[in-house]
Amino acid sequence: QLLLQESGSGLVKPSQTLSLTCTVSGTFISSGAYSWSWIRQPPGKGLEYIGYIYHTGRAFYNPSLKSRVTISIDGSKNQFSLKVNSVTAADTAVYYCARVGDAYRFDYWGQGALVTVSS
Amino acid sequence: QSALTQPASVSGSPGQSITISCTGTSGDIGNYYLVSWYQQHPGKVPKLIIFEVTKRPSGVSDRFSGSKSGNAASLTISGLQDEDEANYYCCSFAGSGHVIFGGGTKVTVL
């Protein structure tokens, strides 16, 4: 069974860098069959696509976040990661990692990790 | 790019059918057959219920159906049940590796 699990700091100070890792079990992310994504949801609000990455390391980002976001992948650990620079309170959200299946469907999701930006 | 436009709320009585609209542009919904829909109960993880406009993943009830016309897509829930009360999000590929979600629709079963 495919499982995804987010981990990382739950509290980040303004202007600092948010870092999260998604550990995948049940498949090898380096197989190349799928890509791997990050999606976030501010409290009480809707879903926002952040970006996704292929096993090759090629990544695509939401244009509105592109200048502050980096997604990377480590096939040896079966993990992919998210970094968001220069965070503000507006970056407070539940961050989900998800598999991107055929036809750009997000078919498997992690449980989500709440990240709060506060001093 | 702005979020896809969905009504904030839709309601219906048990057994009725409801439709949630999702309006985009010629750069997203209008240009790709790559619309998906997600159901999210409060405090839970989003669940894929429709992909590629009309397809249902294994295990998803056939009471959920999707369609697309021009720059808009729709999700219809037939035979509304109490368990369908949730938030629903549409999503579309928008080219160049970009994906856009709708703002979400809260479905209330009266």
PDB file of C-alpha atoms in Angstrom:
ATOM      1  CA  GLN A   1       0.000   0.000   0.000  1.00  0.00           C
ATOM      2  CA  LEU A   2       1.287   3.437  -0.933  1.00  0.00           C
ATOM      3  CA  LEU A   3       1.778   5.756   2.020  1.00  0.00           C
ATOM      4  CA  LEU A   4       3.094   9.304   2.241  1.00  0.00           C
ATOM      5  CA  GLN A   5       4.122  11.013   5.476  1.00  0.00           C
ATOM      6  CA  GLU A   6       5.106  14.640   5.965  1.00  0.00           C
ATOM      7  CA  SER A   7       7.640  15.666   8.604  1.00  0.00           C
ATOM      8  CA  GLY A   8       9.400  18.867   9.572  1.00  0.00           C
ATOM      9  CA  SER A   9       9.219  21.925  11.747  1.00  0.00           C
ATOM     10  CA  GLY A  10       5.746  22.920  12.869  1.00  0.00           C
ATOM     11  CA  LEU A  11       6.749  26.441  13.888  1.00  0.00           C
ATOM     12  CA  VAL A  12       8.810  28.825  11.784  1.00  0.00           C
ATOM     13  CA  LYS A  13       9.717  32.433  12.509  1.00  0.00           C
ATOM     14  CA  PRO A  14       8.861  35.147   9.982  1.00  0.00           C
ATOM     15  CA  SER A  15      11.536  35.697   7.314  1.00  0.00           C
ATOM     16  CA  GLN A  16      13.021  32.256   7.947  1.00  0.00           C
ATOM     17  CA  THR A  17      12.833  29.099   5.819  1.00  0.00           C
ATOM     18  CA  LEU A  18      10.100  26.478   6.069  1.00  0.00           C
ATOM     19  CA  SER A  19      11.369  22.934   5.472  1.00  0.00           C
ATOM     20  CA  LEU A  20       9.302  19.775   5.085  1.00  0.00           C
ATOM     21  CA  THR A  21      10.059  16.244   3.945  1.00  0.00           C
ATOM     22  CA  CYS A  22       7.699  13.646   2.547  1.00  0.00           C
ATOM     23  CA  THR A  23       8.669  10.021   3.092  1.00  0.00           C
ATOM     24  CA  VAL A  24       7.093   7.581   0.648  1.00  0.00           C
ATOM     25  CA  SER A  25       6.575   3.885   1.323  1.00  0.00           C
ATOM     26  CA  GLY A  26       5.070   1.203  -0.879  1.00  0.00           C
ATOM     27  CA  THR A  27       6.782   2.274  -4.074  1.00  0.00           C
ATOM     28  CA  PHE A  28      10.117   3.611  -5.279  1.00  0.00           C
ATOM     29  CA  ILE A  29       9.881   7.287  -6.187  1.00  0.00           C
ATOM     30  CA  SER A  30      12.933   6.882  -8.404  1.00  0.00           C
ATOM     31  CA  SER A  31      11.019   4.461 -10.672  1.00  0.00           C
ATOM     32  CA  GLY A  32       9.872   7.404 -12.752  1.00  0.00           C
ATOM     33  CA  ALA A  33       6.305   6.251 -13.127  1.00  0.00           C
ATOM     34  CA  TYR A  34       4.897   9.237 -11.271  1.00  0.00           C
ATOM     35  CA  SER A  35       5.752  12.719 -10.085  1.00  0.00           C
ATOM     36  CA  TRP A  36       5.483  14.026  -6.540  1.00  0.00           C
ATOM     37  CA  SER A  37       3.844  17.201  -5.339  1.00  0.00           C
ATOM     38  CA  TRP A  38       3.216  19.648  -2.533  1.00  0.00           C
ATOM     39  CA  ILE A  39      -0.146  21.298  -1.871  1.00  0.00           C
ATOM     40  CA  ARG A  40      -1.077  23.552   1.031  1.00  0.00           C
ATOM     41  CA  GLN A  41      -4.264  24.700   2.746  1.00  0.00           C
ATOM     42  CA  PRO A  42      -4.366  27.762   5.012  1.00  0.00           C
ATOM     43  CA  PRO A  43      -6.659  27.357   8.021  1.00  0.00           C
ATOM     44  CA  GLY A  44     -10.287  27.574   6.931  1.00  0.00           C
ATOM     45  CA  LYS A  45      -9.351  28.151   3.300  1.00  0.00           C
ATOM     46  CA  GLY A  46      -8.995  26.221   0.057  1.00  0.00           C
ATOM     47  CA  LEU A  47      -6.268  24.147  -1.537  1.00  0.00           C
ATOM     48  CA  GLU A  48      -3.269  25.779  -3.195  1.00  0.00           C
ATOM     49  CA  TYR A  49      -0.910  23.949  -5.540  1.00  0.00           C
ATOM     50  CA  ILE A  50       2.740  24.577  -4.713  1.00  0.00           C
ATOM     51  CA  GLY A  51       4.617  22.440  -7.226  1.00  0.00           C
ATOM     52  CA  TYR A  52       5.771  18.977  -8.230  1.00  0.00           C
ATOM     53  CA  ILE A  53       8.944  17.128  -9.137  1.00  0.00           C
ATOM     54  CA  TYR A  54       9.943  14.231 -11.386  1.00  0.00           C
ATOM     55  CA  HIS A  55      12.395  11.525 -10.372  1.00  0.00           C
ATOM     56  CA  THR A  56      14.939  13.291 -12.598  1.00  0.00           C
ATOM     57  CA  GLY A  57      14.836  16.310 -10.326  1.00  0.00           C
ATOM     58  CA  ARG A  58      13.021  18.526 -12.803  1.00  0.00           C
ATOM     59  CA  ALA A  59      10.498  20.586 -10.884  1.00  0.00           C
ATOM     60  CA  PHE A  60       7.574  22.841 -11.732  1.00  0.00           C
ATOM     61  CA  TYR A  61       6.175  25.515  -9.452  1.00  0.00           C
ATOM     62  CA  ASN A  62       3.116  27.672  -8.936  1.00  0.00           C
ATOM     63  CA  PRO A  63       4.109  30.968 -10.575  1.00  0.00           C
ATOM     64  CA  SER A  64       2.912  32.922  -7.560  1.00  0.00           C
ATOM     65  CA  LEU A  65       5.334  31.029  -5.271  1.00  0.00           C
ATOM     66  CA  LYS A  66       8.144  30.207  -7.674  1.00  0.00           C
ATOM     67  CA  SER A  67      10.584  32.827  -6.376  1.00  0.00           C
ATOM     68  CA  ARG A  68      10.487  31.413  -2.833  1.00  0.00           C
ATOM     69  CA  VAL A  69       9.982  27.674  -3.301  1.00  0.00           C
ATOM     70  CA  THR A  70      12.332  24.750  -3.951  1.00  0.00           C
ATOM     71  CA  ILE A  71      11.291  21.117  -4.272  1.00  0.00           C
ATOM     72  CA  SER A  72      13.979  18.438  -4.281  1.00  0.00           C
ATOM     73  CA  ILE A  73      14.023  14.649  -4.416  1.00  0.00           C
ATOM     74  CA  ASP A  74      16.240  11.969  -2.836  1.00  0.00           C
ATOM     75  CA  GLY A  75      15.587   8.577  -4.390  1.00  0.00           C
ATOM     76  CA  SER A  76      18.050   6.833  -2.057  1.00  0.00           C
ATOM     77  CA  LYS A  77      15.876   7.805   0.925  1.00  0.00           C
ATOM     78  CA  ASN A  78      12.588   7.582  -0.999  1.00  0.00           C
ATOM     79  CA  GLN A  79      11.866  11.148   0.043  1.00  0.00           C
ATOM     80  CA  PHE A  80      11.120  14.491  -1.526  1.00  0.00           C
ATOM     81  CA  SER A  81      11.308  17.845   0.180  1.00  0.00           C
ATOM     82  CA  LEU A  82       9.924  21.373   0.190  1.00  0.00           C
ATOM     83  CA  LYS A  83      11.613  24.609   1.162  1.00  0.00           C
ATOM     84  CA  VAL A  84       9.847  27.963   1.291  1.00  0.00           C
ATOM     85  CA  ASN A  85      12.036  31.001   1.882  1.00  0.00           C
ATOM     86  CA  SER A  86      11.217  34.315   3.536  1.00  0.00           C
ATOM     87  CA  VAL A  87       8.009  33.066   5.110  1.00  0.00           C
ATOM     88  CA  THR A  88       5.264  35.315   6.470  1.00  0.00           C
ATOM     89  CA  ALA A  89       2.071  34.624   8.385  1.00  0.00           C
ATOM     90  CA  ALA A  90       0.381  34.024   5.020  1.00  0.00           C
ATOM     91  CA  ASP A  91       2.419  30.837   4.680  1.00  0.00           C
ATOM     92  CA  THR A  92       0.731  29.336   7.739  1.00  0.00           C
ATOM     93  CA  ALA A  93      -1.073  26.264   6.432  1.00  0.00           C
ATOM     94  CA  VAL A  94      -1.461  22.527   6.457  1.00  0.00           C
ATOM     95  CA  TYR A  95       1.070  21.261   3.947  1.00  0.00           C
ATOM     96  CA  TYR A  96       0.242  18.054   2.077  1.00  0.00           C
ATOM     97  CA  CYS A  97       2.487  15.910  -0.055  1.00  0.00           C
ATOM     98  CA  ALA A  98       0.750  13.933  -2.777  1.00  0.00           C
ATOM     99  CA  ARG A  99       1.483  11.646  -5.679  1.00  0.00           C
ATOM    100  CA  VAL A 100       0.707  12.987  -9.134  1.00  0.00           C
ATOM    101  CA  GLY A 101      -0.855  10.178 -11.155  1.00  0.00           C
ATOM    102  CA  ASP A 102      -1.866  10.063 -14.795  1.00  0.00           C
ATOM    103  CA  ALA A 103      -3.789  13.048 -16.075  1.00  0.00           C
ATOM    104  CA  TYR A 104      -2.467  15.290 -13.297  1.00  0.00           C
ATOM    105  CA  ARG A 105      -4.596  13.663 -10.647  1.00  0.00           C
ATOM    106  CA  PHE A 106      -3.476  13.844  -7.010  1.00  0.00           C
ATOM    107  CA  ASP A 107      -4.357  10.294  -6.088  1.00  0.00           C
ATOM    108  CA  TYR A 108      -2.461   9.568  -2.879  1.00  0.00           C
ATOM    109  CA  TRP A 109      -2.048  12.132  -0.089  1.00  0.00           C
ATOM    110  CA  GLY A 110      -0.132  12.374   3.144  1.00  0.00           C
ATOM    111  CA  GLN A 111      -1.962  13.191   6.353  1.00  0.00           C
ATOM    112  CA  GLY A 112      -0.772  16.801   6.232  1.00  0.00           C
ATOM    113  CA  ALA A 113       1.547  18.816   8.454  1.00  0.00           C
ATOM    114  CA  LEU A 114       0.492  22.071  10.073  1.00  0.00           C
ATOM    115  CA  VAL A 115       3.159  24.745   9.803  1.00  0.00           C
ATOM    116  CA  THR A 116       2.646  27.960  11.734  1.00  0.00           C
ATOM    117  CA  VAL A 117       4.650  31.083  10.983  1.00  0.00           C
ATOM    118  CA  SER A 118       4.958  33.142  14.129  1.00  0.00           C
ATOM    119  CA  SER A 119       7.600  34.874  16.187  1.00  0.00           C
TER     120      SER A 119
ATOM    121  CA  GLN B   1      -3.270  32.887 -12.466  1.00  0.00           C
ATOM    122  CA  SER B   2      -6.428  33.142 -10.374  1.00  0.00           C
ATOM    123  CA  ALA B   3      -8.182  30.226  -8.778  1.00  0.00           C
ATOM    124  CA  LEU B   4     -10.958  28.486 -10.665  1.00  0.00           C
ATOM    125  CA  THR B   5     -14.366  29.873  -9.705  1.00  0.00           C
ATOM    126  CA  GLN B   6     -16.754  27.728  -7.700  1.00  0.00           C
ATOM    127  CA  PRO B   7     -19.922  28.673  -5.795  1.00  0.00           C
ATOM    128  CA  ALA B   8     -19.219  29.035  -2.092  1.00  0.00           C
ATOM    129  CA  SER B   9     -22.049  26.722  -1.147  1.00  0.00           C
ATOM    130  CA  VAL B  10     -24.619  24.350  -2.600  1.00  0.00           C
ATOM    131  CA  SER B  11     -27.328  22.528  -0.690  1.00  0.00           C
ATOM    132  CA  GLY B  12     -29.872  19.824  -1.334  1.00  0.00           C
ATOM    133  CA  SER B  13     -32.161  17.365   0.381  1.00  0.00           C
ATOM    134  CA  PRO B  14     -31.377  13.676   0.714  1.00  0.00           C
ATOM    135  CA  GLY B  15     -32.062  11.844  -2.526  1.00  0.00           C
ATOM    136  CA  GLN B  16     -31.856  14.956  -4.671  1.00  0.00           C
ATOM    137  CA  SER B  17     -29.202  15.750  -7.248  1.00  0.00           C
ATOM    138  CA  ILE B  18     -26.941  18.768  -7.045  1.00  0.00           C
ATOM    139  CA  THR B  19     -24.392  20.213  -9.449  1.00  0.00           C
ATOM    140  CA  ILE B  20     -21.263  22.184  -8.576  1.00  0.00           C
ATOM    141  CA  SER B  21     -19.862  24.418 -11.273  1.00  0.00           C
ATOM    142  CA  CYS B  22     -16.195  25.236 -11.818  1.00  0.00           C
ATOM    143  CA  THR B  23     -15.346  28.057 -14.199  1.00  0.00           C
ATOM    144  CA  GLY B  24     -11.912  28.604 -15.627  1.00  0.00           C
ATOM    145  CA  THR B  25     -10.432  30.035 -18.796  1.00  0.00           C
ATOM    146  CA  SER B  26      -9.251  28.967 -22.229  1.00  0.00           C
ATOM    147  CA  GLY B  27      -5.822  28.518 -20.653  1.00  0.00           C
ATOM    148  CA  ASP B  28      -6.871  25.815 -18.237  1.00  0.00           C
ATOM    149  CA  ILE B  29     -10.233  24.011 -18.324  1.00  0.00           C
ATOM    150  CA  GLY B  30     -10.912  25.155 -21.865  1.00  0.00           C
ATOM    151  CA  ASN B  31      -7.636  23.831 -23.204  1.00  0.00           C
ATOM    152  CA  TYR B  32      -7.157  20.519 -21.405  1.00  0.00           C
ATOM    153  CA  TYR B  33      -9.235  17.462 -20.627  1.00  0.00           C
ATOM    154  CA  LEU B  34      -7.460  17.321 -17.275  1.00  0.00           C
ATOM    155  CA  VAL B  35     -10.020  18.323 -14.679  1.00  0.00           C
ATOM    156  CA  SER B  36     -10.187  16.527 -11.353  1.00  0.00           C
ATOM    157  CA  TRP B  37     -12.429  16.857  -8.303  1.00  0.00           C
ATOM    158  CA  TYR B  38     -11.657  16.309  -4.616  1.00  0.00           C
ATOM    159  CA  GLN B  39     -13.912  15.731  -1.630  1.00  0.00           C
ATOM    160  CA  GLN B  40     -12.726  16.909   1.777  1.00  0.00           C
ATOM    161  CA  HIS B  41     -14.576  16.312   5.010  1.00  0.00           C
ATOM    162  CA  PRO B  42     -13.711  18.723   7.864  1.00  0.00           C
ATOM    163  CA  GLY B  43     -10.328  17.948   9.373  1.00  0.00           C
ATOM    164  CA  LYS B  44      -9.671  15.189   6.835  1.00  0.00           C
ATOM    165  CA  VAL B  45      -7.386  14.691   3.863  1.00  0.00           C
ATOM    166  CA  PRO B  46      -8.761  15.532   0.387  1.00  0.00           C
ATOM    167  CA  LYS B  47      -9.927  12.509  -1.585  1.00  0.00           C
ATOM    168  CA  LEU B  48      -9.841  12.192  -5.372  1.00  0.00           C
ATOM    169  CA  ILE B  49     -13.345  11.468  -6.694  1.00  0.00           C
ATOM    170  CA  ILE B  50     -13.134  12.410 -10.396  1.00  0.00           C
ATOM    171  CA  PHE B  51     -10.199  12.688 -12.790  1.00  0.00           C
ATOM    172  CA  GLU B  52      -9.819  13.387 -16.486  1.00  0.00           C
ATOM    173  CA  VAL B  53     -13.193  15.195 -16.371  1.00  0.00           C
ATOM    174  CA  THR B  54     -15.421  12.110 -16.166  1.00  0.00           C
ATOM    175  CA  LYS B  55     -13.472   9.177 -14.733  1.00  0.00           C
ATOM    176  CA  ARG B  56     -13.965   7.755 -11.241  1.00  0.00           C
ATOM    177  CA  PRO B  57     -11.180   6.044  -9.276  1.00  0.00           C
ATOM    178  CA  SER B  58     -11.908   2.544  -8.105  1.00  0.00           C
ATOM    179  CA  GLY B  59     -14.124   2.572  -5.035  1.00  0.00           C
ATOM    180  CA  VAL B  60     -15.767   5.946  -5.664  1.00  0.00           C
ATOM    181  CA  SER B  61     -19.540   5.840  -5.831  1.00  0.00           C
ATOM    182  CA  ASP B  62     -21.149   6.147  -9.271  1.00  0.00           C
ATOM    183  CA  ARG B  63     -23.389   8.820  -7.734  1.00  0.00           C
ATOM    184  CA  PHE B  64     -20.520  11.184  -8.533  1.00  0.00           C
ATOM    185  CA  SER B  65     -20.163  12.252 -12.149  1.00  0.00           C
ATOM    186  CA  GLY B  66     -18.237  14.935 -13.981  1.00  0.00           C
ATOM    187  CA  SER B  67     -18.547  16.858 -17.208  1.00  0.00           C
ATOM    188  CA  LYS B  68     -16.998  19.759 -19.081  1.00  0.00           C
ATOM    189  CA  SER B  69     -18.197  22.320 -21.593  1.00  0.00           C
ATOM    190  CA  GLY B  70     -15.988  25.074 -22.904  1.00  0.00           C
ATOM    191  CA  ASN B  71     -14.175  26.788 -20.072  1.00  0.00           C
ATOM    192  CA  ALA B  72     -16.323  25.240 -17.340  1.00  0.00           C
ATOM    193  CA  ALA B  73     -16.562  21.891 -15.621  1.00  0.00           C
ATOM    194  CA  SER B  74     -19.229  20.444 -13.359  1.00  0.00           C
ATOM    195  CA  LEU B  75     -19.561  17.823 -10.668  1.00  0.00           C
ATOM    196  CA  THR B  76     -22.963  16.237 -10.141  1.00  0.00           C
ATOM    197  CA  ILE B  77     -23.879  14.293  -7.027  1.00  0.00           C
ATOM    198  CA  SER B  78     -27.015  12.244  -7.518  1.00  0.00           C
ATOM    199  CA  GLY B  79     -29.048  10.598  -4.769  1.00  0.00           C
ATOM    200  CA  LEU B  80     -27.562  12.985  -2.201  1.00  0.00           C
ATOM    201  CA  GLN B  81     -26.672  11.317   1.097  1.00  0.00           C
ATOM    202  CA  ASP B  82     -25.716  12.680   4.520  1.00  0.00           C
ATOM    203  CA  GLU B  83     -22.138  11.452   4.017  1.00  0.00           C
ATOM    204  CA  ASP B  84     -21.789  13.702   0.957  1.00  0.00           C
ATOM    205  CA  GLU B  85     -21.766  16.773   3.192  1.00  0.00           C
ATOM    206  CA  ALA B  86     -18.235  18.065   2.669  1.00  0.00           C
ATOM    207  CA  ASN B  87     -16.151  20.592   0.778  1.00  0.00           C
ATOM    208  CA  TYR B  88     -15.488  19.932  -2.902  1.00  0.00           C
ATOM    209  CA  TYR B  89     -12.612  21.311  -4.967  1.00  0.00           C
ATOM    210  CA  CYS B  90     -12.132  21.307  -8.702  1.00  0.00           C
ATOM    211  CA  CYS B  91      -8.663  21.300 -10.208  1.00  0.00           C
ATOM    212  CA  SER B  92      -7.288  21.769 -13.715  1.00  0.00           C
ATOM    213  CA  PHE B  93      -3.976  21.494 -15.476  1.00  0.00           C
ATOM    214  CA  ALA B  94      -3.031  24.902 -16.870  1.00  0.00           C
ATOM    215  CA  GLY B  95       0.035  24.159 -18.956  1.00  0.00           C
ATOM    216  CA  SER B  96       3.776  24.437 -18.306  1.00  0.00           C
ATOM    217  CA  GLY B  97       3.565  22.265 -15.227  1.00  0.00           C
ATOM    218  CA  HIS B  98       1.007  24.502 -13.575  1.00  0.00           C
ATOM    219  CA  VAL B  99      -2.124  23.298 -11.810  1.00  0.00           C
ATOM    220  CA  ILE B 100      -4.968  25.421 -10.468  1.00  0.00           C
ATOM    221  CA  PHE B 101      -7.536  24.593  -7.798  1.00  0.00           C
ATOM    222  CA  GLY B 102     -10.957  26.102  -7.368  1.00  0.00           C
ATOM    223  CA  GLY B 103     -11.832  27.988  -4.222  1.00  0.00           C
ATOM    224  CA  GLY B 104     -14.006  25.162  -2.944  1.00  0.00           C
ATOM    225  CA  THR B 105     -17.736  24.550  -2.503  1.00  0.00           C
ATOM    226  CA  LYS B 106     -19.368  23.569   0.754  1.00  0.00           C
ATOM    227  CA  VAL B 107     -22.131  21.034   0.183  1.00  0.00           C
ATOM    228  CA  THR B 108     -24.845  20.930   2.812  1.00  0.00           C
ATOM    229  CA  VAL B 109     -27.390  18.134   3.038  1.00  0.00           C
ATOM    230  CA  LEU B 110     -30.604  19.637   4.361  1.00  0.00           C
TER     231      LEU B 110
END
